[in-house]
Amino acid sequence: MIIKKLQLLLLLMLLSLPSVFAQKMIGAETDAQKEKRMEWWKDSRFGMFIHWGLYSGAARHEWVKHNEKIDNAGYQKYFDQFNPDLFDPQKWAREAKSAGMKYAVLTTKHHEGFCLFDSKYTDYKAPNTHAKRDLVREYVNAFRGQGLKVGFYYSLLDWHHPDYTIDEIHPQSPKDKSDASYAALNKNRDMAKYRQYMRNQITELLTNYGKIDIIWLDFSFPRKDGHGKGKDEWGAVELLKLIRKLQPGIIVDNRLNLEEYKDGADFETPEQVSTAELAKYRGKTWETCQTFSGSWGYYRDEHTWKTHRQLLDLLITSVSNGGNLILNVGPTARGEFDYRATNALDSLSTWMHANSTAIYNCTYAPDTFKIPADTKLSYNKATGRLYVFLYKYPENGKLTLPGYNGKIKYAQFLNDHSEVLYKTDGDDLEVKLPAIKPGFEIPVVELTLN
Ligand code: GLC
């Protein structure tokens, strides 16, 4: 009997091993402390990603160096040409703010290795181009000046650095993919030196620009055959410790490959997923990153731009599933937002001006509220308001709120605070909306709950 009990205990311990590992910690922050640190970010819901670098000049995807297998010599022309004569970060910040975005994340260095900031550790940087200055500093000052939170994207990959070892996705990866070819190519490369380079640069970024609110490290691709990169290649645990030491309040994405640690990341980053997939992330802490068109860097000939409705759907669906949306702009090589991006931001700005109360500080509705047909819901716990996003405007203005009888005390359009009347119908409420839809792609009805 005792033996049986011991066996059972052993079995239970074995079964719980994975969750024991998931609790592994790098630091000592409590759940409550983390909650507090993440508060502004969760309440913000909407941010701007900015992908800007030498690839903006090639204007055919930020992975152009990889896609076309260009080496450093072949890529040099983009460095020589780089001349952002129209760069006006104040204008960027104004556009972001007016679109309702609360934070921004700029590529200080993307996979191509070019640095927009003045780093002591490389010559491959904006101050050595026609720009002749630290562009990151100007971004920081402008965005912070407009009251936006400031984030840095920093690429873990570096297709320019001489010590960054050639892996499966490096532009110079060997055609035959054999270990011998990799070994020959990497004979004089030393990842330990590259690791130190990253630490040095991240130290610069997190020391020389005041308080930095977010760091977005990108990305890990561990491979069994050794030709990928993950936590060991990055020295990720030590890197994260360094980041937290330099900027204790900072928020860090989840691409360091530290999944085995409970505090190895602050948020998940579903990239370019469909709105249907976002429901899976309910209950987690997450931010979906999305482009206006297919590419992150400016891509002149890419014409599949998302419509205003698609962008709104991304924002609303994110909030109605308890997550954030970071929407990307790829400025041109001259340093401007392309007119298509500006148009998209302008439309968002009109909508957000009238409806942002249904976005900020909001999350998914309690389960007790059924989602009315052709709508999505968001909910502000602090104010006790429920928001109904009218995806399809009801034809005769008749909106049924199923099972809502007794649950609400007032209903109005959010855009102009005009009352909408309703009557009870059994358990349901029948809302009588005007026959003509208000002038918003997706209008919002605000319900004050009992
Ligand atoms: C990917 C891409 C990259 C882009 C990023 C944004 O990892 O490599 O080009 O910066 O996603 O999420």
Coordinates of C-alpha atoms and ligand atoms in Angstrom, one line a residue:
M1 CA 0.0 0.0 0.0
I2 CA 2.7 2.4 1.0
I3 CA 4.7 1.5 -2.0
K4 CA 1.7 2.1 -4.2
K5 CA 1.3 5.5 -2.6
L6 CA 4.9 6.3 -3.2
Q7 CA 4.6 5.2 -6.9
L8 CA 1.6 7.5 -7.3
L9 CA 3.5 10.4 -5.7
L10 CA 6.4 9.8 -8.0
L11 CA 4.1 9.7 -11.0
L12 CA 2.5 13.0 -10.0
M13 CA 5.8 14.6 -9.5
L14 CA 6.9 13.5 -13.0
L15 CA 3.7 14.8 -14.5
S16 CA 4.2 18.2 -12.9
L17 CA 7.8 18.6 -14.1
P18 CA 7.0 20.7 -17.1
S19 CA 5.1 23.2 -15.0
V20 CA 7.9 23.3 -12.5
F21 CA 10.2 24.2 -15.4
A22 CA 7.8 26.8 -16.7
Q23 CA 8.1 28.5 -13.3
K24 CA 11.9 28.9 -13.7
M25 CA 12.7 32.5 -13.1
I26 CA 15.6 34.8 -14.3
G27 CA 14.7 37.6 -11.9
A28 CA 12.6 37.9 -8.8
E29 CA 9.7 40.1 -9.9
T30 CA 6.3 39.1 -8.4
D31 CA 3.1 38.8 -10.4
A32 CA 1.7 42.0 -8.8
Q33 CA 4.9 43.9 -9.7
K34 CA 4.7 42.8 -13.2
E35 CA 1.0 43.7 -13.5
K36 CA 1.9 47.2 -12.3
R37 CA 4.9 47.5 -14.8
M38 CA 2.7 46.4 -17.7
E39 CA -0.3 48.6 -16.8
W40 CA 0.3 51.6 -19.1
W41 CA 1.0 49.2 -22.0
K42 CA -2.1 47.2 -21.6
D43 CA -4.3 50.3 -21.2
S44 CA -2.7 51.8 -24.4
R45 CA -3.8 49.0 -26.8
F46 CA -2.5 50.8 -29.9
G47 CA 1.0 51.5 -31.0
M48 CA 3.1 52.4 -34.1
F49 CA 5.9 50.2 -35.4
I50 CA 8.4 51.9 -37.7
H51 CA 10.7 50.0 -40.0
W52 CA 13.3 52.3 -41.4
G53 CA 16.8 51.6 -42.7
L54 CA 18.9 51.3 -45.8
Y55 CA 16.4 48.8 -47.2
S56 CA 14.0 51.7 -47.5
G57 CA 16.1 52.9 -50.4
A58 CA 16.0 49.5 -52.2
A59 CA 12.3 49.8 -51.6
R60 CA 11.6 46.1 -52.2
H61 CA 11.3 44.6 -48.7
E62 CA 13.5 44.9 -45.6
W63 CA 14.8 41.3 -46.3
V64 CA 16.1 42.4 -49.7
K65 CA 19.7 41.5 -48.7
H66 CA 18.6 38.0 -47.9
N67 CA 16.1 37.6 -50.7
E68 CA 18.5 38.6 -53.4
K69 CA 21.6 37.1 -51.7
I70 CA 23.4 40.5 -51.7
D71 CA 26.8 40.7 -49.9
N72 CA 28.2 43.7 -48.0
A73 CA 29.9 45.1 -51.1
G74 CA 26.8 44.8 -53.2
Y75 CA 24.7 46.5 -50.4
Q76 CA 27.1 49.4 -50.0
K77 CA 25.3 51.5 -52.6
Y78 CA 22.3 51.8 -50.2
F79 CA 24.6 53.2 -47.5
D80 CA 26.2 55.6 -49.9
Q81 CA 22.9 56.8 -51.2
F82 CA 21.1 57.2 -47.9
N83 CA 20.0 60.8 -47.6
P84 CA 16.8 61.3 -45.6
D85 CA 16.3 64.9 -46.5
L86 CA 12.6 65.0 -45.5
F87 CA 13.0 63.3 -42.2
D88 CA 10.8 65.1 -39.7
P89 CA 10.2 63.0 -36.6
Q90 CA 7.9 65.6 -35.1
K91 CA 5.6 65.0 -38.1
W92 CA 5.8 61.2 -37.5
A93 CA 4.9 61.7 -33.8
R94 CA 2.0 64.0 -34.7
E95 CA 0.6 61.5 -37.1
A96 CA 1.0 58.6 -34.6
K97 CA -0.6 60.6 -31.9
S98 CA -3.5 61.8 -34.0
A99 CA -4.2 58.2 -35.1
G100 CA -4.6 57.4 -31.4
M101 CA -1.4 55.5 -31.0
K102 CA 0.1 55.7 -27.5
Y103 CA 3.5 54.2 -28.1
A104 CA 6.0 53.6 -30.9
V105 CA 8.8 51.2 -31.7
L106 CA 11.5 52.1 -34.1
T107 CA 14.1 49.8 -35.8
T108 CA 17.3 51.1 -34.3
K109 CA 19.0 48.3 -36.3
H110 CA 17.3 45.7 -38.5
H111 CA 18.7 42.4 -39.9
E112 CA 20.8 44.3 -42.4
G113 CA 23.0 45.6 -39.5
F114 CA 22.8 49.3 -40.3
C115 CA 22.4 51.5 -37.2
L116 CA 20.2 54.6 -37.2
F117 CA 21.9 55.6 -33.9
D118 CA 25.4 56.8 -33.1
S119 CA 27.1 53.8 -31.8
K120 CA 30.8 53.7 -30.7
Y121 CA 31.0 50.1 -31.8
T122 CA 30.5 50.5 -35.6
D123 CA 31.0 52.8 -38.5
Y124 CA 27.9 51.3 -40.2
K125 CA 25.6 54.0 -38.8
A126 CA 23.5 57.0 -39.8
P127 CA 26.0 59.7 -38.7
N128 CA 28.4 58.4 -41.4
T129 CA 25.8 58.8 -44.2
H130 CA 24.5 62.0 -45.7
A131 CA 22.2 62.2 -42.7
K132 CA 25.3 63.0 -40.6
R133 CA 23.5 62.6 -37.3
D134 CA 21.9 60.3 -34.8
L135 CA 18.4 59.7 -36.1
V136 CA 17.3 57.7 -33.1
R137 CA 17.9 60.6 -30.8
E138 CA 15.6 62.8 -32.9
Y139 CA 12.9 60.1 -32.9
V140 CA 13.1 59.7 -29.1
N141 CA 12.9 63.5 -28.5
A142 CA 10.0 64.0 -30.9
F143 CA 7.9 61.1 -29.7
R144 CA 8.6 61.7 -26.0
G145 CA 7.8 65.3 -26.6
Q146 CA 4.3 64.4 -27.9
G147 CA 3.7 62.3 -24.8
L148 CA 4.1 59.0 -26.6
K149 CA 6.0 56.1 -25.0
V150 CA 9.2 55.2 -26.7
G151 CA 10.4 51.8 -27.8
F152 CA 13.4 50.4 -29.6
Y153 CA 13.4 47.4 -32.0
Y154 CA 16.9 45.8 -32.1
S155 CA 17.6 43.0 -34.5
L156 CA 19.4 40.0 -33.0
L157 CA 20.3 39.0 -36.5
D158 CA 23.1 41.0 -38.2
W159 CA 23.9 40.3 -41.9
H160 CA 26.7 42.9 -41.9
H161 CA 28.8 42.2 -38.9
P162 CA 32.0 40.2 -39.7
D163 CA 31.7 38.0 -36.6
Y164 CA 28.0 37.1 -37.0
T165 CA 28.2 33.5 -38.0
I166 CA 26.6 32.4 -41.3
D167 CA 23.4 30.4 -40.6
E168 CA 20.5 29.1 -42.5
I169 CA 18.9 32.5 -43.2
H170 CA 22.0 34.6 -43.7
P171 CA 22.2 36.0 -47.2
Q172 CA 25.5 34.2 -47.7
S173 CA 24.3 30.8 -46.5
P174 CA 25.9 27.9 -48.5
K175 CA 23.8 26.4 -51.3
D176 CA 24.7 22.8 -50.4
K177 CA 23.7 23.4 -46.7
S178 CA 26.5 21.0 -45.7
D179 CA 28.2 21.3 -42.3
A180 CA 31.6 21.5 -44.1
S181 CA 30.5 24.5 -46.1
Y182 CA 29.2 26.3 -43.0
A183 CA 32.4 25.5 -41.2
A184 CA 34.5 26.9 -44.1
L185 CA 32.4 30.1 -44.3
N186 CA 32.6 30.6 -40.5
K187 CA 36.3 29.9 -40.1
N188 CA 37.1 33.5 -39.1
R189 CA 33.8 34.4 -37.5
D190 CA 33.4 34.5 -33.7
M191 CA 29.9 34.7 -32.2
A192 CA 31.3 35.5 -28.8
K193 CA 32.6 38.8 -30.3
Y194 CA 29.2 39.5 -31.9
R195 CA 27.5 38.8 -28.6
Q196 CA 29.7 41.4 -26.9
Y197 CA 28.9 43.8 -29.8
M198 CA 25.1 43.4 -29.1
R199 CA 25.6 43.9 -25.4
N200 CA 27.6 47.0 -26.1
Q201 CA 25.0 48.4 -28.4
I202 CA 22.0 47.6 -26.2
T203 CA 23.9 49.2 -23.4
E204 CA 24.3 52.3 -25.5
L205 CA 20.6 52.3 -26.4
L206 CA 19.4 51.8 -22.9
T207 CA 21.8 54.3 -21.4
N208 CA 22.1 57.3 -23.7
Y209 CA 18.5 58.1 -24.5
G210 CA 16.8 58.4 -21.1
K211 CA 13.8 56.2 -20.1
I212 CA 13.0 53.6 -22.8
D213 CA 9.6 52.0 -22.4
I214 CA 9.9 49.0 -24.7
I215 CA 12.6 46.9 -26.3
W216 CA 11.6 44.6 -29.2
L217 CA 14.3 42.1 -29.8
D218 CA 14.0 40.1 -33.1
F219 CA 14.2 37.1 -33.5
S220 CA 15.2 33.5 -32.6
F221 CA 15.3 30.5 -34.9
P222 CA 16.9 27.6 -33.1
R223 CA 17.7 24.6 -35.3
K224 CA 18.7 21.1 -34.3
D225 CA 21.4 21.0 -36.9
G226 CA 23.1 24.0 -35.3
H227 CA 22.6 26.3 -38.3
G228 CA 20.0 28.4 -36.6
K229 CA 20.2 30.8 -33.6
G230 CA 18.5 30.9 -30.2
K231 CA 19.1 31.7 -26.6
D232 CA 22.6 30.2 -26.4
E233 CA 23.9 32.0 -29.5
W234 CA 22.4 35.3 -28.2
G235 CA 23.5 34.8 -24.6
A236 CA 19.9 35.6 -24.0
V237 CA 19.6 35.1 -20.2
E238 CA 22.5 37.4 -19.6
L239 CA 21.2 39.9 -22.1
L240 CA 17.8 40.0 -20.5
K241 CA 19.4 40.6 -17.1
L242 CA 21.5 43.4 -18.5
I243 CA 18.3 45.0 -20.1
R244 CA 16.4 44.8 -16.8
K245 CA 19.3 46.2 -14.9
L246 CA 19.7 49.2 -17.2
Q247 CA 16.0 49.9 -17.5
P248 CA 14.0 48.3 -14.7
G249 CA 10.6 49.4 -16.0
I250 CA 11.1 48.3 -19.6
I251 CA 8.8 45.9 -21.4
V252 CA 10.4 43.2 -23.4
D253 CA 9.0 41.1 -26.3
N254 CA 9.1 37.3 -26.5
R255 CA 11.7 36.6 -29.2
L256 CA 14.8 35.8 -27.2
N257 CA 13.9 32.1 -27.1
L258 CA 13.5 32.1 -23.3
E259 CA 10.1 30.2 -23.3
E260 CA 11.3 27.9 -20.4
Y261 CA 11.4 30.9 -18.0
K262 CA 8.3 32.4 -16.5
D263 CA 9.8 35.9 -16.8
G264 CA 11.7 35.3 -20.1
A265 CA 9.3 37.7 -21.9
D266 CA 6.6 40.2 -21.1
F267 CA 4.3 39.7 -24.1
E268 CA 3.6 37.4 -27.1
T269 CA 3.9 38.7 -30.6
P270 CA 1.5 37.1 -33.1
E271 CA 2.8 38.4 -36.4
Q272 CA 0.5 39.1 -39.3
V273 CA -2.1 36.7 -38.1
S274 CA -5.7 36.9 -39.2
T275 CA -8.3 38.4 -37.0
A276 CA -9.9 35.0 -36.6
E277 CA -6.7 33.7 -35.0
L278 CA -6.6 36.4 -32.3
A279 CA -9.3 34.8 -30.2
K280 CA -6.7 32.1 -29.3
Y281 CA -4.7 34.6 -27.3
R282 CA -7.5 35.6 -24.9
G283 CA -6.2 35.5 -21.3
K284 CA -2.6 36.0 -22.4
T285 CA -0.6 39.2 -22.6
W286 CA 0.0 40.0 -26.3
E287 CA 0.4 42.4 -29.1
T288 CA -0.2 41.6 -32.7
C289 CA 2.2 43.3 -35.1
Q290 CA 0.7 44.0 -38.5
T291 CA 1.7 45.9 -41.7
F292 CA -0.4 48.2 -43.8
S293 CA 0.8 46.3 -46.8
G294 CA 2.7 43.1 -47.2
S295 CA 6.2 44.4 -46.1
W296 CA 7.6 46.1 -43.0
G297 CA 10.2 48.2 -44.9
Y298 CA 9.0 50.6 -47.5
Y299 CA 8.1 48.6 -50.6
R300 CA 7.2 50.9 -53.6
D301 CA 5.6 48.2 -55.8
E302 CA 3.7 46.3 -53.2
H303 CA 0.0 47.2 -53.7
T304 CA -1.9 45.0 -51.4
W305 CA -2.7 47.7 -48.8
K306 CA -5.2 46.9 -46.1
T307 CA -8.5 48.9 -46.3
H308 CA -9.7 51.2 -43.5
R309 CA -12.2 48.6 -42.5
Q310 CA -9.5 45.9 -42.3
L311 CA -7.4 48.1 -40.1
L312 CA -10.3 48.9 -37.8
D313 CA -11.1 45.2 -37.7
L314 CA -7.6 44.5 -36.5
L315 CA -7.7 47.1 -33.8
I316 CA -11.2 46.2 -32.6
T317 CA -10.6 42.4 -32.7
S318 CA -7.3 42.9 -30.8
V319 CA -9.0 44.8 -28.0
S320 CA -12.1 42.6 -27.9
N321 CA -9.7 39.7 -27.2
G322 CA -7.7 41.5 -24.6
G323 CA -4.6 42.4 -26.7
N324 CA -2.7 45.2 -28.4
L325 CA -2.2 46.1 -32.0
I326 CA 1.1 47.6 -33.2
L327 CA 0.6 48.8 -36.8
N328 CA 3.7 49.4 -38.9
V329 CA 4.8 52.2 -41.1
G330 CA 7.7 51.9 -43.5
P331 CA 9.0 55.4 -44.2
T332 CA 10.6 56.1 -47.5
A333 CA 14.4 56.6 -47.9
R334 CA 13.7 60.3 -47.8
G335 CA 12.3 59.9 -44.3
E336 CA 8.7 60.4 -45.0
F337 CA 5.5 58.4 -44.5
D338 CA 4.3 57.3 -47.9
Y339 CA 1.0 58.9 -48.9
R340 CA -0.8 55.6 -48.6
A341 CA 0.3 55.3 -45.0
T342 CA -0.7 58.9 -44.3
N343 CA -4.1 58.3 -45.8
A344 CA -4.6 55.2 -43.7
L345 CA -3.5 57.0 -40.5
D346 CA -5.8 59.9 -41.3
S347 CA -8.8 57.7 -41.5
L348 CA -7.9 56.0 -38.3
S349 CA -7.5 59.3 -36.7
T350 CA -11.0 60.3 -37.6
W351 CA -12.4 57.1 -36.2
M352 CA -10.3 57.2 -33.1
H353 CA -11.1 60.8 -32.4
A354 CA -14.8 59.7 -32.0
N355 CA -14.5 56.2 -30.7
S356 CA -11.2 55.7 -28.8
T357 CA -13.1 55.3 -25.5
A358 CA -14.1 51.9 -26.7
I359 CA -10.3 51.0 -27.2
Y360 CA -8.2 52.4 -24.4
N361 CA -8.4 50.5 -21.1
C362 CA -10.7 48.0 -22.7
T363 CA -10.7 44.3 -23.0
Y364 CA -13.1 41.4 -23.8
A365 CA -16.6 41.4 -22.3
P366 CA -17.6 39.2 -19.4
D367 CA -18.9 35.8 -20.6
T368 CA -22.4 36.8 -19.3
F369 CA -22.8 39.1 -22.3
K370 CA -23.6 37.3 -25.5
I371 CA -22.2 38.9 -28.7
P372 CA -25.1 40.3 -30.7
A373 CA -25.3 39.3 -34.4
D374 CA -22.8 41.1 -36.7
T375 CA -21.0 42.9 -33.8
K376 CA -17.9 42.6 -31.6
L377 CA -17.7 43.7 -28.0
S378 CA -15.2 45.5 -25.8
Y379 CA -15.5 46.3 -22.1
N380 CA -14.1 48.8 -19.7
K381 CA -14.1 47.2 -16.3
A382 CA -13.3 50.4 -14.4
T383 CA -16.2 52.4 -15.9
G384 CA -18.6 49.5 -16.2
R385 CA -19.3 50.3 -19.9
L386 CA -19.8 47.8 -22.7
Y387 CA -19.1 48.7 -26.3
V388 CA -20.9 47.2 -29.2
F389 CA -19.0 47.6 -32.6
L390 CA -21.6 47.6 -35.4
Y391 CA -19.8 45.6 -38.1
K392 CA -23.0 45.5 -40.2
Y393 CA -25.4 48.3 -39.7
P394 CA -28.8 46.8 -38.9
E395 CA -31.0 47.3 -42.0
N396 CA -34.1 48.7 -40.3
G397 CA -32.1 50.1 -37.4
K398 CA -33.2 47.1 -35.2
L399 CA -30.4 45.8 -33.0
T400 CA -31.2 42.9 -30.7
L401 CA -29.1 42.5 -27.5
P402 CA -29.8 38.9 -26.6
G403 CA -30.3 38.3 -22.9
Y404 CA -29.4 41.9 -22.0
N405 CA -32.7 42.7 -20.2
G406 CA -32.0 44.0 -16.7
K407 CA -28.3 44.4 -17.4
I408 CA -28.1 48.0 -18.8
K409 CA -29.3 51.4 -17.8
Y410 CA -28.4 53.6 -20.7
A411 CA -27.5 53.4 -24.3
Q412 CA -25.9 55.9 -26.6
F413 CA -23.7 56.2 -29.7
L414 CA -20.2 56.8 -28.6
N415 CA -19.3 59.2 -31.4
D416 CA -21.7 61.9 -30.4
H417 CA -23.2 60.7 -27.1
S418 CA -26.7 60.7 -28.6
E419 CA -29.1 58.5 -26.8
V420 CA -30.5 55.4 -28.5
L421 CA -33.8 54.1 -27.2
Y422 CA -34.6 50.5 -26.5
K423 CA -37.4 48.4 -25.2
T424 CA -37.5 45.0 -23.6
D425 CA -38.6 41.9 -25.4
G426 CA -38.5 39.0 -23.0
D427 CA -34.9 38.4 -22.0
D428 CA -33.7 40.6 -24.8
L429 CA -33.5 44.3 -25.5
E430 CA -34.5 45.7 -28.8
V431 CA -32.5 48.8 -29.6
K432 CA -33.9 51.3 -32.1
L433 CA -31.0 52.8 -34.1
P434 CA -31.6 55.6 -36.7
A435 CA -32.2 54.3 -40.2
I436 CA -29.1 56.1 -41.5
K437 CA -25.8 54.9 -40.2
P438 CA -23.5 57.5 -38.5
G439 CA -20.6 58.5 -40.7
F440 CA -18.1 55.9 -39.4
E441 CA -17.1 52.7 -41.0
I442 CA -17.8 50.8 -37.8
P443 CA -20.0 52.9 -35.4
V444 CA -20.0 52.1 -31.7
V445 CA -22.9 51.9 -29.2
E446 CA -22.0 52.5 -25.6
L447 CA -24.0 50.7 -23.0
T448 CA -23.8 51.7 -19.3
L449 CA -24.2 48.6 -17.3
N450 CA -26.3 48.2 -14.2
Ligands
GLC1 C1 10.0 39.4 -38.6 C2 10.9 39.9 -39.7 C3 11.1 41.3 -39.7 C4 10.1 42.2 -39.0 C5 9.5 41.6 -37.8 C6 8.4 42.4 -37.2 O1 10.6 38.8 -37.6 O2 12.1 39.3 -39.8 O3 11.5 41.8 -40.9 O4 10.9 43.2 -38.5 O5 9.1 40.3 -38.0 O6 7.6 41.6 -36.4

